[in-house]
Coordinates of C-alpha atoms in Angstrom, one line a residue:
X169 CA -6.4 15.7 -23.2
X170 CA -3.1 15.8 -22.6
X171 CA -0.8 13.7 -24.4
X172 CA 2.7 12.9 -22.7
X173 CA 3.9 11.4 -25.5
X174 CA 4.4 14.5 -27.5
X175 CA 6.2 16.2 -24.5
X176 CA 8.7 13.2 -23.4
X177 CA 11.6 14.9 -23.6
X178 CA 10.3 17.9 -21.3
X179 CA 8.5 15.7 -19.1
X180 CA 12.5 13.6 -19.0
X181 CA 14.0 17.4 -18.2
X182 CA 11.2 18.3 -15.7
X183 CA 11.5 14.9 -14.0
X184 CA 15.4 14.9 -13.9
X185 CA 15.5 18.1 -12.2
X186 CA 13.2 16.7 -9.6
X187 CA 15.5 14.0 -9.0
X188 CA 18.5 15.7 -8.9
X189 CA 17.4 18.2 -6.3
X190 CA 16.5 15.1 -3.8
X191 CA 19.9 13.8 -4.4
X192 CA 21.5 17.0 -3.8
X193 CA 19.7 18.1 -0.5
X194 CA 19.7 14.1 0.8
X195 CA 16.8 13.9 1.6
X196 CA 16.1 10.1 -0.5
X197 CA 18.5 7.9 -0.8
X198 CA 17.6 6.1 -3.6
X199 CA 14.6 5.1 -5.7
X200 CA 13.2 4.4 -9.1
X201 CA 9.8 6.5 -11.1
X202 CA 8.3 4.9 -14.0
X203 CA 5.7 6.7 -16.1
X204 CA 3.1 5.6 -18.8
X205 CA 0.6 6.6 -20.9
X206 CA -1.6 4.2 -22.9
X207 CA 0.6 1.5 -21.9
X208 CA 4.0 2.9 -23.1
X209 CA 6.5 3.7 -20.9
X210 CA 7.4 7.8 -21.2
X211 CA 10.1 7.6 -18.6
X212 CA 12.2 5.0 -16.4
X213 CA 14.8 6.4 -14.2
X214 CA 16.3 4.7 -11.2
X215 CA 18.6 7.5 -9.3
X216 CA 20.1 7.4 -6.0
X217 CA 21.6 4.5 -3.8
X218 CA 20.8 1.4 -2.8
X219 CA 23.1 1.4 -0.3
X220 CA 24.9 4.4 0.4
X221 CA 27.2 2.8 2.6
X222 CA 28.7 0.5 0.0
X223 CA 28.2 3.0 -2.6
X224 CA 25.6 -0.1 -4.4
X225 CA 23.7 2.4 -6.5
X226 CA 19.8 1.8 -7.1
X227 CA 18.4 -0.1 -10.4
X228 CA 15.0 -0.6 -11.5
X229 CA 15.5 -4.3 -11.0
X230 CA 16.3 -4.2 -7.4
X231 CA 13.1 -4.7 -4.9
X232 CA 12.5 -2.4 -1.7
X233 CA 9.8 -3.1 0.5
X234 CA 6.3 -2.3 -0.5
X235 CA 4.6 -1.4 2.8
X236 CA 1.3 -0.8 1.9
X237 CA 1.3 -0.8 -1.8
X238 CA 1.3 -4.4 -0.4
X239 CA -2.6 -3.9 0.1
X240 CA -4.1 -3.7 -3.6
X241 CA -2.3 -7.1 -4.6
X242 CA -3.9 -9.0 -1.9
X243 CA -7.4 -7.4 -2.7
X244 CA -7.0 -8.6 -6.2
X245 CA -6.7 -11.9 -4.9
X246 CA -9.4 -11.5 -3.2
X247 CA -11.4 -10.6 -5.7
X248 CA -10.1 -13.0 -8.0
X249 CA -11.6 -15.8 -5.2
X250 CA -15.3 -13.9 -5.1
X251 CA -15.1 -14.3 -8.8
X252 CA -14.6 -17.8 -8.9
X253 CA -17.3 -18.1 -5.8
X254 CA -14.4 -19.1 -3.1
X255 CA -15.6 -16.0 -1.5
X256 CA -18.3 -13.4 -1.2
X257 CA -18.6 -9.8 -0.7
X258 CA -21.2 -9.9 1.3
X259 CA -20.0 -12.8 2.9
X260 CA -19.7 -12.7 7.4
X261 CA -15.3 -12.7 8.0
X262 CA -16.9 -14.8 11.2
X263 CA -18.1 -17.8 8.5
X264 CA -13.9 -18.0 7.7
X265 CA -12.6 -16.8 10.9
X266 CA -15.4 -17.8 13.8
X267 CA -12.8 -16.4 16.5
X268 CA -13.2 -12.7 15.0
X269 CA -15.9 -10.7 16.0
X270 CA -14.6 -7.6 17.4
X271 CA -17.6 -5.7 19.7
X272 CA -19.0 -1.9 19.6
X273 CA -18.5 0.3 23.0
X274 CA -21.8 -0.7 23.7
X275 CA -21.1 -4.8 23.8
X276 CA -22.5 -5.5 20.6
X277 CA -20.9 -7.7 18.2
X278 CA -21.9 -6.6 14.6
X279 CA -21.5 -8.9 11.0
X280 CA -18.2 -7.6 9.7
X281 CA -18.2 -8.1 5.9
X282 CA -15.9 -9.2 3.4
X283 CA -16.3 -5.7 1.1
X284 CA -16.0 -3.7 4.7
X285 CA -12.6 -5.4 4.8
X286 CA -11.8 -4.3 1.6
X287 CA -12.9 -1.0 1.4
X288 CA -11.5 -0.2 5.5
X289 CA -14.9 0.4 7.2
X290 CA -15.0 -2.4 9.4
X291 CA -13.9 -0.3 11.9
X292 CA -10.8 -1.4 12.6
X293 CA -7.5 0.7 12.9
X294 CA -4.5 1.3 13.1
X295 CA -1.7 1.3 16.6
X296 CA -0.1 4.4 14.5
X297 CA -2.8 6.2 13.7
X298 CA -4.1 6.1 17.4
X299 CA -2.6 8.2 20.8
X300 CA -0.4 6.5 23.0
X301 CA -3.6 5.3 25.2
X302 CA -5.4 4.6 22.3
X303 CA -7.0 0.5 22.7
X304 CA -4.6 -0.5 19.9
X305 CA -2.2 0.1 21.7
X306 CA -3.1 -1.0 25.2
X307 CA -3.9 -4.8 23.4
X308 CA -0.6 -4.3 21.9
X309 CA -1.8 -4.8 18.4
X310 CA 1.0 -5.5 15.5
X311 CA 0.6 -3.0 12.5
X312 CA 2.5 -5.1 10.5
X313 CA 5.6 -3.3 10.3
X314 CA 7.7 -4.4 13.3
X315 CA 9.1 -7.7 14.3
X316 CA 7.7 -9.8 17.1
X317 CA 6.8 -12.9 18.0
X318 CA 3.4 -13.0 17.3
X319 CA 1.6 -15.5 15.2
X320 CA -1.8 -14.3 13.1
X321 CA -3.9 -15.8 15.1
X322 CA -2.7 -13.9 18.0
X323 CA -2.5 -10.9 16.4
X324 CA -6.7 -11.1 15.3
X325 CA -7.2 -11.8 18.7
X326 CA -5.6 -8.8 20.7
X327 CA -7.4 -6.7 17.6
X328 CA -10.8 -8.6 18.3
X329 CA -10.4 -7.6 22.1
X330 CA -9.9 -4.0 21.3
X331 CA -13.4 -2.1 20.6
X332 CA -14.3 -1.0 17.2
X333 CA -14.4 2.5 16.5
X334 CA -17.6 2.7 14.9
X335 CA -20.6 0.5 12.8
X336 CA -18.9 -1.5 10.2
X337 CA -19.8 0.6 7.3
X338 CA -21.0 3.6 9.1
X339 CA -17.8 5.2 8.7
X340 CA -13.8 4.8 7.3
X341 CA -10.3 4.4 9.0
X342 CA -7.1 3.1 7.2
X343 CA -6.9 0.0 9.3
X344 CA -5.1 -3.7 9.6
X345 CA -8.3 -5.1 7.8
X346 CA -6.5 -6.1 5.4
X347 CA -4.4 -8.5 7.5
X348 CA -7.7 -9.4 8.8
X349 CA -8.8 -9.9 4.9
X350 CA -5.1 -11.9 4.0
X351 CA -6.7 -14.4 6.9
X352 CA -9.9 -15.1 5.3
X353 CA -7.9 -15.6 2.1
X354 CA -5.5 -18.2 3.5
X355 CA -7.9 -19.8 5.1
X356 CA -10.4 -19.8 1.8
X357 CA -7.4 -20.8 -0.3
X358 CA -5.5 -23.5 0.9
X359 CA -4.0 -22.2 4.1
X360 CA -0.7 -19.8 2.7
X361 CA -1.1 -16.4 1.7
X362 CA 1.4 -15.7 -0.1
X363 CA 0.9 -18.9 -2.3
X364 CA -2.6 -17.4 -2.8
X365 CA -1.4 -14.1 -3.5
X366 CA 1.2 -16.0 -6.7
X367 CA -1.1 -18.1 -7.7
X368 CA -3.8 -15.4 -8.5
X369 CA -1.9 -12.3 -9.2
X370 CA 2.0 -11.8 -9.2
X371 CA 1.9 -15.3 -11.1
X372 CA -0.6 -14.5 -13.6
X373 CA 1.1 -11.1 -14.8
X374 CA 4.7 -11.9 -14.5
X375 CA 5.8 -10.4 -11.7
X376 CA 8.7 -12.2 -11.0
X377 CA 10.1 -10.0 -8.3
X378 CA 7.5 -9.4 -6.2
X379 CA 6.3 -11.3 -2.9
X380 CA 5.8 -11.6 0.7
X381 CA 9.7 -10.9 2.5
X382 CA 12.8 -11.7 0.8
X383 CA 15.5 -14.7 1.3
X384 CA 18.9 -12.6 0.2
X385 CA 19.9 -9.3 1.7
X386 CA 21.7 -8.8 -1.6
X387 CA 18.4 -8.8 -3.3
X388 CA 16.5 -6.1 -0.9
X389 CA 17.3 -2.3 -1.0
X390 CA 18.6 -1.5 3.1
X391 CA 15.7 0.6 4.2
X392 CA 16.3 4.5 5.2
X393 CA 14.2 6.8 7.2
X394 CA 13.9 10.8 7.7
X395 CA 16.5 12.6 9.7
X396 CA 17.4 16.0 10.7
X397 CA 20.2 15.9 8.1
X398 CA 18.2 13.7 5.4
X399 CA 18.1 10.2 4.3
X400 CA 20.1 7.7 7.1
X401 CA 20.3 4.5 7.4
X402 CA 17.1 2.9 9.4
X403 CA 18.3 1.4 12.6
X404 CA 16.2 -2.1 14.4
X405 CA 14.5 -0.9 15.8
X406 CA 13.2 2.4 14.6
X407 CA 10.4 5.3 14.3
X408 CA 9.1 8.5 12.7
X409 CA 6.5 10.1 13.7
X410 CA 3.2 9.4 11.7
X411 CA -0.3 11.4 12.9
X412 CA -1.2 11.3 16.3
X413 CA 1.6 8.3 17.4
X414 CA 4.8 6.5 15.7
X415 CA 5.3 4.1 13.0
X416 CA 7.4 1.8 14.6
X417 CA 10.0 -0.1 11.7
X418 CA 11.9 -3.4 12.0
X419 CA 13.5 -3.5 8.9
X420 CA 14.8 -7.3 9.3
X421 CA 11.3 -8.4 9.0
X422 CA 11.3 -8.7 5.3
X423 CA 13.4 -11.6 6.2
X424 CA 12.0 -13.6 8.8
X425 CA 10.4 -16.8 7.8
X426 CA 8.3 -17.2 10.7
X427 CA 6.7 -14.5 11.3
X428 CA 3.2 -14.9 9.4
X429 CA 2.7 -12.7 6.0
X430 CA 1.3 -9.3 7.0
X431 CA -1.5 -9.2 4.4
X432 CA -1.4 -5.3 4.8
X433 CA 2.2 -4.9 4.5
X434 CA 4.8 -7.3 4.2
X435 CA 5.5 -7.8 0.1
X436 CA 8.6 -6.7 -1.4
X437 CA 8.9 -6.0 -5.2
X438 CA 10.0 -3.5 -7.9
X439 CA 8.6 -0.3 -10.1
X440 CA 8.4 -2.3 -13.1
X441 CA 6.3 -5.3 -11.9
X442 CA 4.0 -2.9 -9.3
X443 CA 3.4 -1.2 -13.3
X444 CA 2.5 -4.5 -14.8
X445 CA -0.3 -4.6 -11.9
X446 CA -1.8 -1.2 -12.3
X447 CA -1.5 -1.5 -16.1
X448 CA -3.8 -4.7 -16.2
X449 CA -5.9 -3.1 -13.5
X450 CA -6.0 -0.1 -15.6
X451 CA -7.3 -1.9 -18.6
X452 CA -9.9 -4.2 -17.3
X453 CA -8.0 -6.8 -15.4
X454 CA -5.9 -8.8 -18.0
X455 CA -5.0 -12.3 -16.6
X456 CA -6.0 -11.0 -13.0
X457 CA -9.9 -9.9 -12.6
X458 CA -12.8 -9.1 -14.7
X459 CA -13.5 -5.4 -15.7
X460 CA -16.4 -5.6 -13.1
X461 CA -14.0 -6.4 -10.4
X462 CA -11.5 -3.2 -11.2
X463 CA -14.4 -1.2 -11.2
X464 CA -15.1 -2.6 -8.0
X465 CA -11.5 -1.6 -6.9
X466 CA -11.0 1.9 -8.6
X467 CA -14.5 3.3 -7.9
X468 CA -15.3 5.0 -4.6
X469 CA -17.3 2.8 -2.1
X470 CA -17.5 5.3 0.9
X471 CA -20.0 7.9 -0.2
X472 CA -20.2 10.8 2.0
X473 CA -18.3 9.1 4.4
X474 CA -14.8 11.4 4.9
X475 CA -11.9 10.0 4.3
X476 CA -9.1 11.6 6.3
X477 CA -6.0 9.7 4.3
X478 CA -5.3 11.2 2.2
X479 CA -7.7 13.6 3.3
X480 CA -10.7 15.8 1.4
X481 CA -11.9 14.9 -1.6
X482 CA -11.1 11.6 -1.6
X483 CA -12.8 8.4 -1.2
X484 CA -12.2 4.5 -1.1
X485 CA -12.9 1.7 -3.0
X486 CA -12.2 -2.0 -2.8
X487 CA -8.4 -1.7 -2.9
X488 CA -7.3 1.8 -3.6
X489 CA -7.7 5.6 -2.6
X490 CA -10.1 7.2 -5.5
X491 CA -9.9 10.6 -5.9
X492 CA -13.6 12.3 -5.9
X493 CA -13.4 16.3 -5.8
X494 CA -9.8 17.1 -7.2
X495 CA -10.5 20.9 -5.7
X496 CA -11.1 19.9 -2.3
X497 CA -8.2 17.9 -2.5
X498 CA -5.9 20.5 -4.3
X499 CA -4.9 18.0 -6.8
X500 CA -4.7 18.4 -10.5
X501 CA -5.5 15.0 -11.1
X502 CA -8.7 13.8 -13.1
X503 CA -11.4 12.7 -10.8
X504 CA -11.9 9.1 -10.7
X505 CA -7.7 8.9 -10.5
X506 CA -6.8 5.9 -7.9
X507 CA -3.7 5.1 -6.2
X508 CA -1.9 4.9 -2.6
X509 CA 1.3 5.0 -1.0
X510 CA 3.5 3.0 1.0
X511 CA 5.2 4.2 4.7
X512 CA 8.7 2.5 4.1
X513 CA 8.3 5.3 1.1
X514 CA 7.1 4.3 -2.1
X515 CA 3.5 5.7 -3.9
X516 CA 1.6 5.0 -7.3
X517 CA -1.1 6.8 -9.1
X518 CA -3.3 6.5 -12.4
X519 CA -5.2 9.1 -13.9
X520 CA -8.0 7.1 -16.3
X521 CA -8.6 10.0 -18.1
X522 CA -5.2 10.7 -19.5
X523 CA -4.7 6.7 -19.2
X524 CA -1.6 7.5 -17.3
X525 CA 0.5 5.7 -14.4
X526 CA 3.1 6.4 -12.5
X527 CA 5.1 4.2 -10.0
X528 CA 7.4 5.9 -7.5
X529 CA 9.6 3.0 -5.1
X530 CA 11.9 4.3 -2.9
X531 CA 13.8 3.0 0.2
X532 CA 13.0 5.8 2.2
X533 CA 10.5 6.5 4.8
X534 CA 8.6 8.7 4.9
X535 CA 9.7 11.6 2.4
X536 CA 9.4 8.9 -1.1
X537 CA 5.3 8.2 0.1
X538 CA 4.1 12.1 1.0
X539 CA 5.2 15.6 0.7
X540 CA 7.0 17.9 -1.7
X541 CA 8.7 15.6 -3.4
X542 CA 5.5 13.5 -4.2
X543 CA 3.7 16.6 -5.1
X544 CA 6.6 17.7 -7.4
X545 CA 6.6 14.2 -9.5
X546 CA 2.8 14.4 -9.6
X547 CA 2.7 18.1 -10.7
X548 CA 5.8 17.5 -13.5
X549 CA 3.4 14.8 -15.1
X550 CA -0.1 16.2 -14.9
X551 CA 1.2 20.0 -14.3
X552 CA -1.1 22.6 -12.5

């Protein structure tokens, strides 16, 4: 078993060089990678800008929006509510949200369930990850990322008027269930999601920079995106292509305070305090859940059922990606690792077996969630 400990200095060397390549070809503009093992942090390194235009230079401190790594904080809450018996797995969304009950092609209108929320096999999806024609966007469905006008109650409803794309639990596609799932929990919980979210999880472990938007500009990394020429400075609005359509960005939407709290992706926070999380997720739950409910979340609840993010040998648990066959997936990884990514550019990952994590924020989208240099900070720590 490898022990990172021993090796911190190469791993430093390895890692540097990593970093220092991105910041010579442009390609991020800034970012910050933590890795641990057994709970002790082997390296901490913020590099790059900020905010290249002011020259602001990134720290570790400084929070950048989370996208999606958004999603595994509000399914802790959740959790945390079935555990108390707020909520249940099992549980019909239609007994918190009557007005939800999306139908098949065929006119039917199945039970959509709390743990099919969860584990994204309601079948629901994604405007992004459908064509231009697709029904998502025909209703004109919010992903979460853009600014409009919108309210969450009119969001559920042009996603309930859209068909869904297959039996809830029959199959899998990375979806807005869980804005769909930060519903039930403000409505369970008192009405505010991101008051649930602090009172069961961010408050609990300390993480005092993390949570739905921001109030100061001076408090938020400026958000970047892929160009021809590297990193540059994301526009309002803005897009990258993503799959089979675009992500559509509106970076001033970490700022708005009336637009609701996009369950799926609208937190902000840091490397240090997304560590905290996946260190007390890592080891049972600490102040959060109960070691049943992390198994819950870090074991694969899709069976045969593919998976096409990220792809082959992976599956899907009740809050993050699990990896099942590190072969078909070509990653060196231990099976049973878990983790995600966000698409305003930041991913995590924990390997149980060599009790490591490692949290990669960055303020640029897409290249600090996917690709080489991803691959190249996985393949530094775990090696091939």
């Amino acid at each position: 078993m490898t022990n990172f400990s021993a090796n911190a200095s190469s791993l430093s060397l390895a890692l540097d060089r990593i970093l220092e390549g991105v910041a010579a070809a442009g390609r991020i503009a800034g970012g910050t990678i933590l890795v641990a093992q057994d709970g002790e942090t082997l390296y901490r390194r913020a590099f790059g800008h900020a905010d290249r235009d002011s020259g602001a230079l990134m720290t570790d401190t400084l929070p950048v929006r989370f996208a999606s790594l958004t999603k595994p904080l509000v399914s802790a809450a959740a959790l945390a509510l079935v555990e108390r018996g707020v909520l249940a797995l099992d549980g019909p969304v239609a007994d918190w949200l009557p007005d939800f009950q999306p139908a098949l092609p065929d006119g039917r209108r199945p039970v959509i369930r709390l743990r099919h929320l969860l584990s994204h096999t309601a079948g629901l999806g994604y405007r992004f990850l459908q064509p231009p024609d697709g029904p998502y966007h025909q209703a004109d469905v919010s992903d979460g990322l853009e600014t409009t006008g919108l309210s969450l109650d009119d969001n559920l409803a042009r996603v309930a008027s859209a068909p869904l794309l297959f039996e809830p639990g029959a199959g899998w596609c990375y979806s807005v269930a869980t804005d769909v799932l930060g519903a039930v929990i403000a409505r369970a919980d008192g009405g505010d999601l991101a008051a649930s979210v602090a009172r069961w999880v961010t408050g609990p472990l300390g993480m005092t920079n993390t949570r739905f938007g921001a109030d100061d500009p001076t408090r938020l990394a400026p958000a970047y995106i892929d160009g021809d020429a590297g990193a540059r400075r994301m526009e309002e609005p803005d897009s990258v292509m993503f799959g089979p359509s675009r992500l559509i960005y509106r970076p001033s939407r970490a700022f708005s305070q009336t637009l609701f709290p996009s369950g799926g992706s609208g937190m902000t926070g840091t490397a240090p305090d997304y560590l905290t999380f996946l260190e007390a997720i890592r080891t049972g739950g600490g102040a959060v859940l109960s070691p049943e409910s992390c198994a819950l979340m870090t074991g694969s609840a899709t069976g045969d059922i593919p998976v096409f993010i990220p792809g082959p040998g992976w599956g899907f648990g009740l809050g993050f990606g699990v990896l099942t066959d590190p072969a078909a997936a070509g990653s060196p990884c231990s099976p049973g690792s878990w983790g995600w990514f966000g698409v305003f550019g930041s991913h995590f990952w924990v390997d149980p077996v060599r009790r490591t994590s490692v949290v990669v924020v960055t303020n640029t989208a897409v290249s600090g969630m996917i690709g080489p240099f991803a691959d190249a900070v996985r393949d530094a720590v775990v090696g091939r």
